[in-house]
CSV table of C-alpha atoms in Angstrom, one decimal:
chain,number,residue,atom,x,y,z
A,1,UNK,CA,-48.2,-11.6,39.4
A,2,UNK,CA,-47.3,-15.5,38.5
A,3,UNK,CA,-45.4,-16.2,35.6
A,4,UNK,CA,-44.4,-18.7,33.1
A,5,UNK,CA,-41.4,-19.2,31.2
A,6,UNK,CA,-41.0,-21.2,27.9
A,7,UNK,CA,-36.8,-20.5,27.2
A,8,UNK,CA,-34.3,-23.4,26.4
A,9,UNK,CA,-31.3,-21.6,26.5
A,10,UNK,CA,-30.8,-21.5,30.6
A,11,UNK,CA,-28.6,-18.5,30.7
A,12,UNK,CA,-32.1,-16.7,28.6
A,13,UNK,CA,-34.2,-17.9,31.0
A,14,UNK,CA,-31.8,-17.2,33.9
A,15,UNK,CA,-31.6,-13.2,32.7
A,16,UNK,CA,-35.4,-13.3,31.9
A,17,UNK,CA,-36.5,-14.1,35.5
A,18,UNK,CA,-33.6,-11.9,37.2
A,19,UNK,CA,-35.1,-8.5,35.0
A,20,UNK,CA,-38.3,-9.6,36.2
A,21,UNK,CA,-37.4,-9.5,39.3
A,22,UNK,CA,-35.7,-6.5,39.2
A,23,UNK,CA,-38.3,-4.8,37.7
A,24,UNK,CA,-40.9,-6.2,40.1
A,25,UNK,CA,-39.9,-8.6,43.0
A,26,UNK,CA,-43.5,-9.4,43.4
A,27,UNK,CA,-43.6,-10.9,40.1
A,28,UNK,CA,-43.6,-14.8,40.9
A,29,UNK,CA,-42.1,-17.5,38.0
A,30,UNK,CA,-43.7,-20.3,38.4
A,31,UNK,CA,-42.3,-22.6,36.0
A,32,UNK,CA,-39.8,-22.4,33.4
A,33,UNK,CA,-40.3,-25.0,30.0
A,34,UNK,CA,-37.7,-25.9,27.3
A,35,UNK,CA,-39.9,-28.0,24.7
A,36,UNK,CA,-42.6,-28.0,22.7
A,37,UNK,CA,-43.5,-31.5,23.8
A,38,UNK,CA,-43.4,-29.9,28.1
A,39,UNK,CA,-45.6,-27.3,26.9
A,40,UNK,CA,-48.0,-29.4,25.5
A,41,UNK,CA,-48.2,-31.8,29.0
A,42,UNK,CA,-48.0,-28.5,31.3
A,43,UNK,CA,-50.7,-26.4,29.4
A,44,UNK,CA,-53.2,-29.4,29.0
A,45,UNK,CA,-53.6,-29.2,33.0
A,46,UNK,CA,-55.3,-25.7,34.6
A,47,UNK,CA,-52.5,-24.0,35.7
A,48,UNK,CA,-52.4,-20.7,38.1
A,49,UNK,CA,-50.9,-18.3,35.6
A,50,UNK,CA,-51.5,-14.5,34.7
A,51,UNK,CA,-48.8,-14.4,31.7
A,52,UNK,CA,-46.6,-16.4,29.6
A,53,UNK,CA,-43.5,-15.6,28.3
A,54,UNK,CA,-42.5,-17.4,25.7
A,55,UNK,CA,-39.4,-18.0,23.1
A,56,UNK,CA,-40.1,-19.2,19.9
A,57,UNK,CA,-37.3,-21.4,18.6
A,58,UNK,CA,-37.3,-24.4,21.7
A,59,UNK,CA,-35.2,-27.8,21.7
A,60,UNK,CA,-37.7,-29.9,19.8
A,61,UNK,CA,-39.2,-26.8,17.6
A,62,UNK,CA,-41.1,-23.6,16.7
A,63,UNK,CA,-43.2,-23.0,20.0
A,64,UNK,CA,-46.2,-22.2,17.5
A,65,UNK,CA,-46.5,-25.7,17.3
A,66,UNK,CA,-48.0,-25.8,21.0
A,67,UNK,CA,-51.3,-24.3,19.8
A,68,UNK,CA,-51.9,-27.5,17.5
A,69,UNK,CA,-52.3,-29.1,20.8
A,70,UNK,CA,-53.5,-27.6,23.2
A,71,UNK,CA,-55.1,-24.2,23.8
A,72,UNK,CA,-53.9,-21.2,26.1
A,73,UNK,CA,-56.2,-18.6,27.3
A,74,UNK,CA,-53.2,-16.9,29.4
A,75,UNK,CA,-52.2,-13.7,28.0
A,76,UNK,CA,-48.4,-14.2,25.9
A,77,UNK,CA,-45.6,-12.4,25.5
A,78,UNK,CA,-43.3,-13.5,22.6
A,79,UNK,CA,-39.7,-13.4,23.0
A,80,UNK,CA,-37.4,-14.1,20.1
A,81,UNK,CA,-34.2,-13.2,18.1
A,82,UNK,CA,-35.5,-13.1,14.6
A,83,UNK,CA,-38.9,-10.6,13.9
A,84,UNK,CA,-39.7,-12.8,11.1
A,85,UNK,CA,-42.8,-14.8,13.6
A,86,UNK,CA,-44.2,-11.6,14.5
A,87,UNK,CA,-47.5,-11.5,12.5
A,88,UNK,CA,-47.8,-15.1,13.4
A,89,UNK,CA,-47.5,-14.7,17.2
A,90,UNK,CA,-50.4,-11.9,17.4
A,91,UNK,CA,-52.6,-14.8,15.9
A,92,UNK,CA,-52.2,-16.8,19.5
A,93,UNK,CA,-53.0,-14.3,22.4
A,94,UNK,CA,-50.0,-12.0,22.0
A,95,UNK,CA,-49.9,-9.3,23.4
A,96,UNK,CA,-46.5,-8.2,22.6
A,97,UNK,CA,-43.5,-9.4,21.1
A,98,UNK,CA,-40.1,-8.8,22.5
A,99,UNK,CA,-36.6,-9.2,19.7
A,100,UNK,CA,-33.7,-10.7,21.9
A,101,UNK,CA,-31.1,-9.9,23.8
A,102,UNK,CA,-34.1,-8.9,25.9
A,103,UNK,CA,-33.6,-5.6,27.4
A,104,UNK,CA,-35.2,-3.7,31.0
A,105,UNK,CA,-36.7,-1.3,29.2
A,106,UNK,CA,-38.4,-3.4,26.5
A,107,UNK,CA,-39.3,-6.0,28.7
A,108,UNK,CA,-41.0,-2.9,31.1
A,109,UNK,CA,-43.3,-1.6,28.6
A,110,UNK,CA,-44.7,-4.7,27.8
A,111,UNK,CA,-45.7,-5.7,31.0
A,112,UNK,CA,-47.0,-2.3,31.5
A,113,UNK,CA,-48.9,-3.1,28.4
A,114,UNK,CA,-50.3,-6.1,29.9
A,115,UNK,CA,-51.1,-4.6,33.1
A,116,UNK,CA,-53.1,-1.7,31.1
A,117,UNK,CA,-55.0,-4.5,29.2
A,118,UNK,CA,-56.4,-6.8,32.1
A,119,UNK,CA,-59.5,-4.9,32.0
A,120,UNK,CA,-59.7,-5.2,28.3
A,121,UNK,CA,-61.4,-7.5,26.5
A,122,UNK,CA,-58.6,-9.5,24.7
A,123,UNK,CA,-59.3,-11.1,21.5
A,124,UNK,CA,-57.0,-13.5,19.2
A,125,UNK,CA,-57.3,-11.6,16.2
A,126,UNK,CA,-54.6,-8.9,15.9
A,127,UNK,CA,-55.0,-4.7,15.8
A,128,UNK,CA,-53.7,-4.4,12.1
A,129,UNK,CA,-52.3,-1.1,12.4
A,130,UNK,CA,-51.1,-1.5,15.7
A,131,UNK,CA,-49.5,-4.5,14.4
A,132,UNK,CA,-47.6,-2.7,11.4
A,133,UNK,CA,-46.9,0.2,13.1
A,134,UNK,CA,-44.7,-2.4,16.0
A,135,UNK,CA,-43.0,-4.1,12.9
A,136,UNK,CA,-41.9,-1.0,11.7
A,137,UNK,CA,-40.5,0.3,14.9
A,138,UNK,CA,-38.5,-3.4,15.0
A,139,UNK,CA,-37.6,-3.1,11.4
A,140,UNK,CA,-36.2,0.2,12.2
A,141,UNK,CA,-33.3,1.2,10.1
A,142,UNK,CA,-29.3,2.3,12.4
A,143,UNK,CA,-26.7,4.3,11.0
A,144,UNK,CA,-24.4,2.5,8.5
A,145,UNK,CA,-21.9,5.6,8.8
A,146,UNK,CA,-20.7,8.5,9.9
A,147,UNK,CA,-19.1,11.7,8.5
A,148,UNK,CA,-16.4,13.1,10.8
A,149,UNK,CA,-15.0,16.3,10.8
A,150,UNK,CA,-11.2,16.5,11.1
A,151,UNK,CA,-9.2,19.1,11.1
A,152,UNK,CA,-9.8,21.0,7.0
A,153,UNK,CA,-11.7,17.0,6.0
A,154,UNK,CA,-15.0,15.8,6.4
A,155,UNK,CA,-13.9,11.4,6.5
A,156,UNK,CA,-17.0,9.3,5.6
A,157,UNK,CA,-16.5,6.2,8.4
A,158,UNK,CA,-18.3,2.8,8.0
A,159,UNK,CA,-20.0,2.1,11.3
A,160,UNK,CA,-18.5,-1.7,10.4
A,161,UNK,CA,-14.9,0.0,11.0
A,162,UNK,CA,-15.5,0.9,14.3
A,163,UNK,CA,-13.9,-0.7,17.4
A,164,UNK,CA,-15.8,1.8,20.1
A,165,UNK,CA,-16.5,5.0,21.2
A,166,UNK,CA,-15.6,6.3,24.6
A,167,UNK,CA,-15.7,9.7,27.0
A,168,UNK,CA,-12.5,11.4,27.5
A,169,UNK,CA,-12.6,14.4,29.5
A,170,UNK,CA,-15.9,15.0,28.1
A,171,UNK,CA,-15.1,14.8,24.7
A,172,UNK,CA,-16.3,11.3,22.9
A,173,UNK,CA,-14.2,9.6,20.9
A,174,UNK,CA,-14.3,7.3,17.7
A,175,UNK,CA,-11.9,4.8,17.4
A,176,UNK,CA,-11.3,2.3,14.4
A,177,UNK,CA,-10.0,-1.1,14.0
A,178,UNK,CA,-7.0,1.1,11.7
A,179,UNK,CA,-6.2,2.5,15.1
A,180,UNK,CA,-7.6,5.7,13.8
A,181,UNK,CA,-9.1,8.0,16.4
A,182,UNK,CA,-11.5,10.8,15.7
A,183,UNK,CA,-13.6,13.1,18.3
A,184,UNK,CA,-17.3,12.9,17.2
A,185,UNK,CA,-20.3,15.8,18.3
A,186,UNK,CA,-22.5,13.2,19.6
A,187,UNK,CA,-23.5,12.3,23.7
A,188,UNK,CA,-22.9,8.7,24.0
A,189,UNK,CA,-26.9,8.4,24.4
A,190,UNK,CA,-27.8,9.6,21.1
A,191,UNK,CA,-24.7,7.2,19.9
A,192,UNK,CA,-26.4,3.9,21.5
A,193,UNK,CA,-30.0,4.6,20.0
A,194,UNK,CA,-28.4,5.5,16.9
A,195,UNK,CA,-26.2,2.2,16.5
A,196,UNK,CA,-27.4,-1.2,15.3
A,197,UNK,CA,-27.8,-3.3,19.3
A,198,UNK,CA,-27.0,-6.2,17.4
A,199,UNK,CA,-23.4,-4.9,16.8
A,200,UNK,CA,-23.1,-2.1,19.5
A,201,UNK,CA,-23.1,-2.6,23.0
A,202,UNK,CA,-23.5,0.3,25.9
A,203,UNK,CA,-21.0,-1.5,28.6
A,204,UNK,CA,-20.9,0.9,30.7
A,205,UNK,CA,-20.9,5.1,31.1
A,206,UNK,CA,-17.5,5.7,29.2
A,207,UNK,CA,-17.9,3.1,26.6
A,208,UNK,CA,-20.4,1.6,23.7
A,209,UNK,CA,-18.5,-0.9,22.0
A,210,UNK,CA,-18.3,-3.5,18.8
A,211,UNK,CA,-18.6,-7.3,19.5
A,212,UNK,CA,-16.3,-7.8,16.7
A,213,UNK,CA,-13.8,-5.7,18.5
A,214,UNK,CA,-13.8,-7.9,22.2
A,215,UNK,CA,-10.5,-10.2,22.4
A,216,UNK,CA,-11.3,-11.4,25.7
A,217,UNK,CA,-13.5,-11.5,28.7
A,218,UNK,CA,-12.9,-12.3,32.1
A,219,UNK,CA,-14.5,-12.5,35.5
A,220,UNK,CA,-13.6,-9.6,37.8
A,221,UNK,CA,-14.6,-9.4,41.8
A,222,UNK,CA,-18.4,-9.2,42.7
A,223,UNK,CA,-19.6,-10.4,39.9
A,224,UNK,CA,-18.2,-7.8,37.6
A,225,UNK,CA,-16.4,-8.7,34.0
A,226,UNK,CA,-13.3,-7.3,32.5
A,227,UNK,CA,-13.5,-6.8,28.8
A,228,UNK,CA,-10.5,-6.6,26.3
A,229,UNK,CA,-10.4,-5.0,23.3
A,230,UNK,CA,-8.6,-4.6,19.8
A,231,UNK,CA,-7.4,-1.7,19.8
A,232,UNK,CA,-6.3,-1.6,23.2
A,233,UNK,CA,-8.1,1.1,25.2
A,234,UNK,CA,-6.1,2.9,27.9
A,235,UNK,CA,-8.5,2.1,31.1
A,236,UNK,CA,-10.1,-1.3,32.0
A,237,UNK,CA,-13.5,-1.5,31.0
A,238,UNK,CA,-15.6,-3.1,33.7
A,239,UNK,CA,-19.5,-4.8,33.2
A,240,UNK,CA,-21.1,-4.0,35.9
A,241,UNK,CA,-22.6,-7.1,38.2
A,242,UNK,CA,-26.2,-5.7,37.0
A,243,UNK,CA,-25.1,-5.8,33.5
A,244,UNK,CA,-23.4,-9.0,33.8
A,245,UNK,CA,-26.1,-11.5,32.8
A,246,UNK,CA,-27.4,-9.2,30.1
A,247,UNK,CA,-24.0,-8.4,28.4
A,248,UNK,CA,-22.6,-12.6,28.0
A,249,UNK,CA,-26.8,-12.9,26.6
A,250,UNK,CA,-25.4,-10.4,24.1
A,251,UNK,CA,-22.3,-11.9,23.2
A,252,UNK,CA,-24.0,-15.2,22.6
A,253,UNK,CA,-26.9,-14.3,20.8
């Protein structure tokens, strides 16, 4: 499969072809574009493309703006921060629509979906329902708190006052930026779908932790990162060289 990228952030573009290839080492990037106005140029010429990913905030503006221009027949896949585009994008030849920091899974079900579809007659006009029914899932709604139980209490806890959760001897932990620290019934897996990705980060098996909570973050050997946190935890916690990429797209998203 050849590839195109339209990304102006380089470490986006960077992560973006590395889960590609992870995912499929066949898949082949041909070119990678940062502007509106290198869109236009490249996509007036045939090009030897089966699928386009695209951002749509560039350097010189909204990539929408490439269609007034020029016209692409190559299946798109839409990659973005903000969902706000969304009903817009399945007007140009979208096939799907991806909400950044762009994770393996996400970005393996929609090449799935495009691999299901090349027998398909594609059309630019968008499956309504299908449509909503991908806006909802997007729009979908994380916990905003939690009610612990504590000794003789049940404590009502803003997920906004929480530093992390952790594994400890099999038990998982809640801990607060008041240094509180509670033991929660929950796996760590129901936790991290539970918990707004935008806030909550899985860095590794023993921890899912708040960006507002990091202090610091350094490199470690092979490619690894060290993470410090407020409140101090009692073991390192190390991001994996796999993770790497995907956890700094995180923190500056």
């Amino acid at each position: 499969m050849k590839v195109v990228i339209v990304e102006d952030e380089i470490t986006a573009s960077d992560n973006l072809k590395h889960l590609l290839n992870t995912i499929n080492v066949d898949i082949e990037v041909l070119q990678i574009l940062d502007t509106v106005k290198s869109c236009i140029a490249y996509f007036s010429k045939p090009i030897d493309a089966s699928l386009v990913f695209m951002d749509i905030h560039l350097a010189d503006g909204l990539s929408f703006e490439i269609f007034d221009h020029v016209e692409i027949n190559i299946p798109i896949i839409f990659t973005t921060a903000y969902d706000e585009y969304a009903l817009k994008a399945f007007t140009v030849n979208s096939i799907d629509y991806i909400l950044k920091p762009i994770q393996q899974k996400e970005l393996s079900k929609a090449i799935i979906k495009f691999e299901n579809l090349t027998n398909i007659e594609r059309t630019t006009k968008p499956d309504i329902t299908a449509l909503l029914h991908l806006l909802q899932e997007q729009k979908k709604t994380y916990k905003s708190n939690y009610l612990i139980s504590h000794r003789d209490e049940l404590i009502p806890i803003k997920t906004s006052d929480i530093a992390y959760f952790y594994i400890d001897t099999g038990i998982i932990k809640l801990v607060t930026f008041a240094h509180k620290v509670y033991n929660i019934d929950k796996k760590l897996e129901t936790l991290e779908k539970e918990l707004n990705p935008e806030m909550f980060d899985r860095a590794n098996r023993q921890y899912i932790i708040n960006r507002n909570a990091i202090t610091k973050i350094a490199h470690y050997f092979g490619g690894k990162l060290i993470v410090n946190l407020n409140p101090k935890t009692t073991e390192r916690i190390i991001i994996s060289k796999g993770k790497a990429r995907e956890f700094k797209d995180w923190m500056n998203s």
